Short mmCIF file of C-alpha atoms in Angstrom, two decimals:
data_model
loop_
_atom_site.label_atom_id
_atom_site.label_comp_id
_atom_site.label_asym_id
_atom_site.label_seq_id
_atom_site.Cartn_x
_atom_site.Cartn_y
_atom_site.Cartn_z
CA UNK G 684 23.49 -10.80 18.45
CA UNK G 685 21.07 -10.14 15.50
CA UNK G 686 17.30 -9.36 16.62
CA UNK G 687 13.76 -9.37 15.08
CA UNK G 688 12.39 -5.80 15.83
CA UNK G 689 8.69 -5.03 15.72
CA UNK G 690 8.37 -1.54 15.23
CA UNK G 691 4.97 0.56 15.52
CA UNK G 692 4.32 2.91 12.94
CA UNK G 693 2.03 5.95 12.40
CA UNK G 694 -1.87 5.29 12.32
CA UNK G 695 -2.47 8.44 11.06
CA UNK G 696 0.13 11.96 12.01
CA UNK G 697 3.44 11.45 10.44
CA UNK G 698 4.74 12.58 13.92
CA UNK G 699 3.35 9.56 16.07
CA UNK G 700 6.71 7.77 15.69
CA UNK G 701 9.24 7.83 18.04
CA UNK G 702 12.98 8.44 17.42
CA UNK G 703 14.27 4.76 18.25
CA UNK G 704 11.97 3.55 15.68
CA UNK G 705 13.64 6.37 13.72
CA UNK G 706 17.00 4.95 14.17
CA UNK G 707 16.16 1.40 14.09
CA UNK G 708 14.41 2.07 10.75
CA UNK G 709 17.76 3.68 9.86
CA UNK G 710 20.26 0.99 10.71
CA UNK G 711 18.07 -2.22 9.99
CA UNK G 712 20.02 -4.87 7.45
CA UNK G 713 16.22 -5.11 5.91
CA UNK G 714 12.97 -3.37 6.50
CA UNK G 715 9.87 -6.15 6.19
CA UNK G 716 7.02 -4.13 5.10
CA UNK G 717 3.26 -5.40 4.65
CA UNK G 718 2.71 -2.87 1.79
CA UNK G 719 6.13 -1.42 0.35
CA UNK G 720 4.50 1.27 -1.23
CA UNK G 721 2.87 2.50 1.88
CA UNK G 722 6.23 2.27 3.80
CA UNK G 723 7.96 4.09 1.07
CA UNK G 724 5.87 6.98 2.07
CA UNK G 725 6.64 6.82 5.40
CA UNK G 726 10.55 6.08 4.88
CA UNK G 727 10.69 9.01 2.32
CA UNK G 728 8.95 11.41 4.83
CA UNK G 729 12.12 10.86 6.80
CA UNK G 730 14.52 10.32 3.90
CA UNK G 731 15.09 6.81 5.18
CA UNK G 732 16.90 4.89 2.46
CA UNK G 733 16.30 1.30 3.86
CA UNK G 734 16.04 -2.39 2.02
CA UNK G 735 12.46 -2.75 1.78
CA UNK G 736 10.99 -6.71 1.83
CA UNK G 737 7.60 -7.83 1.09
CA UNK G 738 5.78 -9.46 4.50
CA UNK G 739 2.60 -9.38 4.02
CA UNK G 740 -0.42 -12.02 5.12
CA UNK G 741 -0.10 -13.89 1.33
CA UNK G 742 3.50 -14.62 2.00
CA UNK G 743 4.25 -14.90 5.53
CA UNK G 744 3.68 -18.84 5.99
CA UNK G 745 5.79 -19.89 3.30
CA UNK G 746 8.60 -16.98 4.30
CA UNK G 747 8.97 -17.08 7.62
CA UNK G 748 11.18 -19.54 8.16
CA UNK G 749 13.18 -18.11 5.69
CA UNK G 750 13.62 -15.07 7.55
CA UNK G 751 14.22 -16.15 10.69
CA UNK G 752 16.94 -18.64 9.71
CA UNK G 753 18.14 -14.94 7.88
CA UNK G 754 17.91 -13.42 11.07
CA UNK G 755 20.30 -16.54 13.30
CA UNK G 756 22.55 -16.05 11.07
CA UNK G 757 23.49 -12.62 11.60
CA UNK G 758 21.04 -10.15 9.86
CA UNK G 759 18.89 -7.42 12.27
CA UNK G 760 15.41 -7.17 11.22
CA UNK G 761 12.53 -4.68 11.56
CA UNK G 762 8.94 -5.21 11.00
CA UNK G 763 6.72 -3.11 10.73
CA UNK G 764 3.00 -3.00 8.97
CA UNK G 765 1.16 -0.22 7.03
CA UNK G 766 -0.05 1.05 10.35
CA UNK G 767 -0.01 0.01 13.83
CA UNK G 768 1.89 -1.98 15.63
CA UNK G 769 2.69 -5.63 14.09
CA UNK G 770 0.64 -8.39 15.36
CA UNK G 771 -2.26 -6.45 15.54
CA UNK G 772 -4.40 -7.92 13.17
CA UNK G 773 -1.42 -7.22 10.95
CA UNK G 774 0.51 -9.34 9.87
CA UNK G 775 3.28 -10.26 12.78
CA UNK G 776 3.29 -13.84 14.47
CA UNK G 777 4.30 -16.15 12.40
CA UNK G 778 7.64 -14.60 12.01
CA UNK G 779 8.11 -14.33 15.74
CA UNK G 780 6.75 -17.61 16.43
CA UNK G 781 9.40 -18.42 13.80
CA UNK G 782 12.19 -16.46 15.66
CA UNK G 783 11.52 -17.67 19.21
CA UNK G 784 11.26 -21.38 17.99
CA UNK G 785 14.60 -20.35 17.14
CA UNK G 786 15.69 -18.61 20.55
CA UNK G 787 16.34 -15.90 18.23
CA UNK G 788 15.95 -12.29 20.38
CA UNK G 789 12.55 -10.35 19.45
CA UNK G 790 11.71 -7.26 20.39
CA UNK G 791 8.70 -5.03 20.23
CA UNK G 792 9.00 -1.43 20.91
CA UNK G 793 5.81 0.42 22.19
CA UNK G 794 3.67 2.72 19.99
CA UNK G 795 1.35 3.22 18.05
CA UNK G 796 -1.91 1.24 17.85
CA UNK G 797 -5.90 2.63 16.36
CA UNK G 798 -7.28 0.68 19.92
CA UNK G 799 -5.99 2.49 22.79
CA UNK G 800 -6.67 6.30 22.12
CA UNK G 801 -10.05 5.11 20.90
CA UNK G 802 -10.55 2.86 24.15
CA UNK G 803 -9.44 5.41 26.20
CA UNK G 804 -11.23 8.19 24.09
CA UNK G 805 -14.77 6.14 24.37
CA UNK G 806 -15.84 6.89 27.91
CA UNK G 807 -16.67 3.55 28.62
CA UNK G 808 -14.29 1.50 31.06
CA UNK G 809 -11.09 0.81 29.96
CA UNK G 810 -9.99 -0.68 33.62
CA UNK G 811 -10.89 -4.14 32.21
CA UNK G 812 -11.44 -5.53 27.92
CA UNK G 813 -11.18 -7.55 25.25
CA UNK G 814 -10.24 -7.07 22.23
CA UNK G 815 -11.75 -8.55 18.91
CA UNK G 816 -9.98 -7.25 16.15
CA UNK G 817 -11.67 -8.11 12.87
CA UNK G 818 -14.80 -10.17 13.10
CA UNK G 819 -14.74 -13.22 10.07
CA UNK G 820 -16.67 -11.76 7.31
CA UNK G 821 -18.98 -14.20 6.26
CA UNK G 822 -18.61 -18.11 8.11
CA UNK G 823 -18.79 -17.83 11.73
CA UNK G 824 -19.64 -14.21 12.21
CA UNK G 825 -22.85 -14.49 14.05
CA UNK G 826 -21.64 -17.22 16.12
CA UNK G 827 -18.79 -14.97 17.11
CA UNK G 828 -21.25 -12.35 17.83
CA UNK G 829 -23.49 -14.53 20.15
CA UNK G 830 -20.59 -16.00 21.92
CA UNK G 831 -19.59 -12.20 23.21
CA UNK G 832 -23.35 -11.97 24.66
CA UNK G 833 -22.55 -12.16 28.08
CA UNK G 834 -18.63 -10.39 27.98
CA UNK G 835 -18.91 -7.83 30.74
CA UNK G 836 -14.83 -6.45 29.71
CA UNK G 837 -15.29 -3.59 27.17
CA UNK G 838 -15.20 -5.10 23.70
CA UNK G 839 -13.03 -3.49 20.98
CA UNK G 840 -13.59 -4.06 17.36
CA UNK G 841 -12.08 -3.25 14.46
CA UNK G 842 -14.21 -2.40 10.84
CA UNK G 843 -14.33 -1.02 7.59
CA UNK G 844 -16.07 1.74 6.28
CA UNK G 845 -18.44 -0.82 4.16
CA UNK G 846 -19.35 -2.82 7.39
CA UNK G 847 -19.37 -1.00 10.00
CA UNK G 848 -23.17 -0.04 9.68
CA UNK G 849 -24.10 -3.60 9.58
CA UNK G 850 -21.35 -4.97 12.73
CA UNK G 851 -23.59 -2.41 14.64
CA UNK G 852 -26.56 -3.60 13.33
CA UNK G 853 -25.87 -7.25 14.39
CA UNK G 854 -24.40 -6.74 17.60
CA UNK G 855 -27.61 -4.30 18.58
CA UNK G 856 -29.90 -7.71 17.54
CA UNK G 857 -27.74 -9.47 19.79
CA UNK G 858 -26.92 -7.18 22.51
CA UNK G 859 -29.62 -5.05 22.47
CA UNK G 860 -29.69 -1.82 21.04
CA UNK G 861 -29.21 0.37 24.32
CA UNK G 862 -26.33 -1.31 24.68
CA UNK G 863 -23.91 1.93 24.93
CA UNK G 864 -21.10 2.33 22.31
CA UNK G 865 -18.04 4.31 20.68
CA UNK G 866 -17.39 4.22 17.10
CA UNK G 867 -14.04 6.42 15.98
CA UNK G 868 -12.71 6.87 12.82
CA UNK G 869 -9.89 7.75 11.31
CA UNK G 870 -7.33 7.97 14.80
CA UNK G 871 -4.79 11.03 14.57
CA UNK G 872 -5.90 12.10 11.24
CA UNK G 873 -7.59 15.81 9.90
CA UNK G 874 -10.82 13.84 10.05
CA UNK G 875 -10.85 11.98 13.23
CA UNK G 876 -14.35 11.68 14.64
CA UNK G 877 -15.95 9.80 17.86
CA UNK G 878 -19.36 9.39 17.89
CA UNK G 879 -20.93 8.09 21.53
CA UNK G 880 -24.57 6.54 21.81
CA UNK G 881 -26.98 3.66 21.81
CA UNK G 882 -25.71 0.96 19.23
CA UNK G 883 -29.31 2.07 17.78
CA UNK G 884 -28.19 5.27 17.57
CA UNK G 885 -24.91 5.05 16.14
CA UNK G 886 -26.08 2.80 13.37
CA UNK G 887 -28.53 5.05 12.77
CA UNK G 888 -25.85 8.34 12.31
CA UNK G 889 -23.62 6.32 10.07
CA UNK G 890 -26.63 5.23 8.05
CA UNK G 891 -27.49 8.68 7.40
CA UNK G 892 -23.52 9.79 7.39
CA UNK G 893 -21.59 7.82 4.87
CA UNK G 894 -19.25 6.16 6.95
CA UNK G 895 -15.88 6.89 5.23
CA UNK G 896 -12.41 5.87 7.09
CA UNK G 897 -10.97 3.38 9.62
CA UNK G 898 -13.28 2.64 12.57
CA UNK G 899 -12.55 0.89 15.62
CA UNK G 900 -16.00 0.25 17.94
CA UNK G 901 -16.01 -0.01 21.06
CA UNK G 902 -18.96 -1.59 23.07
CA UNK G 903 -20.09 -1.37 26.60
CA UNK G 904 -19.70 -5.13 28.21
CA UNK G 905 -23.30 -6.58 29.52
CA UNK G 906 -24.12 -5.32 32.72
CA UNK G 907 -23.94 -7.08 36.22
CA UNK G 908 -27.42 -8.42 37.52
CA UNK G 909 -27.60 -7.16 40.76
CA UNK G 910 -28.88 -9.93 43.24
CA UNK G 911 -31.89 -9.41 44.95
CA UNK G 912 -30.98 -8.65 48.98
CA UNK G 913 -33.39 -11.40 51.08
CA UNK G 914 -35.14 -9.96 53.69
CA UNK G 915 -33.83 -9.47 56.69
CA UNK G 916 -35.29 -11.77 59.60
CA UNK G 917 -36.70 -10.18 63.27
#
């Protein structure tokens, strides 16, 4: 039976790729890319000679239909974005919604993801979180921002180098700028960096430090009041 495969690919080391994803990449009737040049790269470094389709976030409503009526009828499939797993604000869902309104087979194979080593990497909790991907740009930003004001999970982010100085910025006005925080950059490459501190004081380092890279923040959740004990009766 032909299958949708979402397959994670490096975020930064060539090596972070495991050999099924190898061999799927390998044997797949087409490859859906989100950037074909920047899969080429990857395919090339591993003298992969796959069928390479656009599937990117300007195309996928109007193809994924397409493709998953492709896929029923007898074609395997694998996804995969520039970096990361699929899905993660990549592009990803509406081709499986596609497939499993379908009851076509999908199947994501674990890997790769920017989140988890810098969760993990942070210091804060990791037991419980949330994660927020990219916050809107422009409309609805700060009302995203206030919503998270009482989250007590570990919140995850993810930035760009031209607004990451100002996402700390606003979440410090909202959160407070004690609030503790991780910012990394640039997961599993030469350059990878975490720097720990006060949302004050991050902002401040990448204010002074061009910020140059991917980032993905992560921010303490707000902490538990403690209740006041009553006093005890004689």
């Amino acid at each position: 039976m032909s299958k949708l495969y979402l397959v994670p690919t490096p975020v930064g080391n060539m090596e972070d790729i495991t050999l099924r994803a190898l061999r799927l990449l390998k044997e797949a009737d087409v490859v859906l890319a989100e950037d074909t040049r920047t899969s080429g790269i990857l395919l090339k470094h591993y003298d992969i000679k796959a069928r390479l389709m656009s599937h990117h976030k300007f195309n996928e409503h109007q193809t994924a239909d397409m493709l998953a009526a492709r896929i029923a009828a007898g074609e395997d499939m694998v996804l995969i974005s520039d970096a990361g797993t699929p899905g993660i604000s990549d592009p990803g869902f509406m081709l499986v919604r596609a497939c499993v309104a379908r009851n076509i087979e999908v199947e994501c194979l674990p890997g790769a993801t920017a989140f988890v080593p810098a969760l993990v990497c942070s210091g804060l909790p990791c037991d419980r979180f949330c994660f927020e991907g990219f916050l809107p740009q422009k409309k609805g930003r700060q009302s995203h921002i206030l919503a998270l004001a009482d989250e007590q999970r570990t919140m995850i982010f993810y930035e760009s180098p031209h607004r990451v100085v100002k996402l700390l910025t606003q979440l410090a006005e909202v959160f407070g700028g004690e609030r503790q925080c991780a910012v990394c950059r640039e997961i599993s490459k030469v350059h990878e960096e975490c720097v720990r501190g006060s949302l004050q004081e991050v902002a401040a380092h990448f204010t002074e430090n061009e910020p140059r890279g991917e980032f993905v923040v992560i921010v303490a959740g707000k902490a538990k009041e403690r209740r006041e004990k009553a006093p005890r009766e004689e």
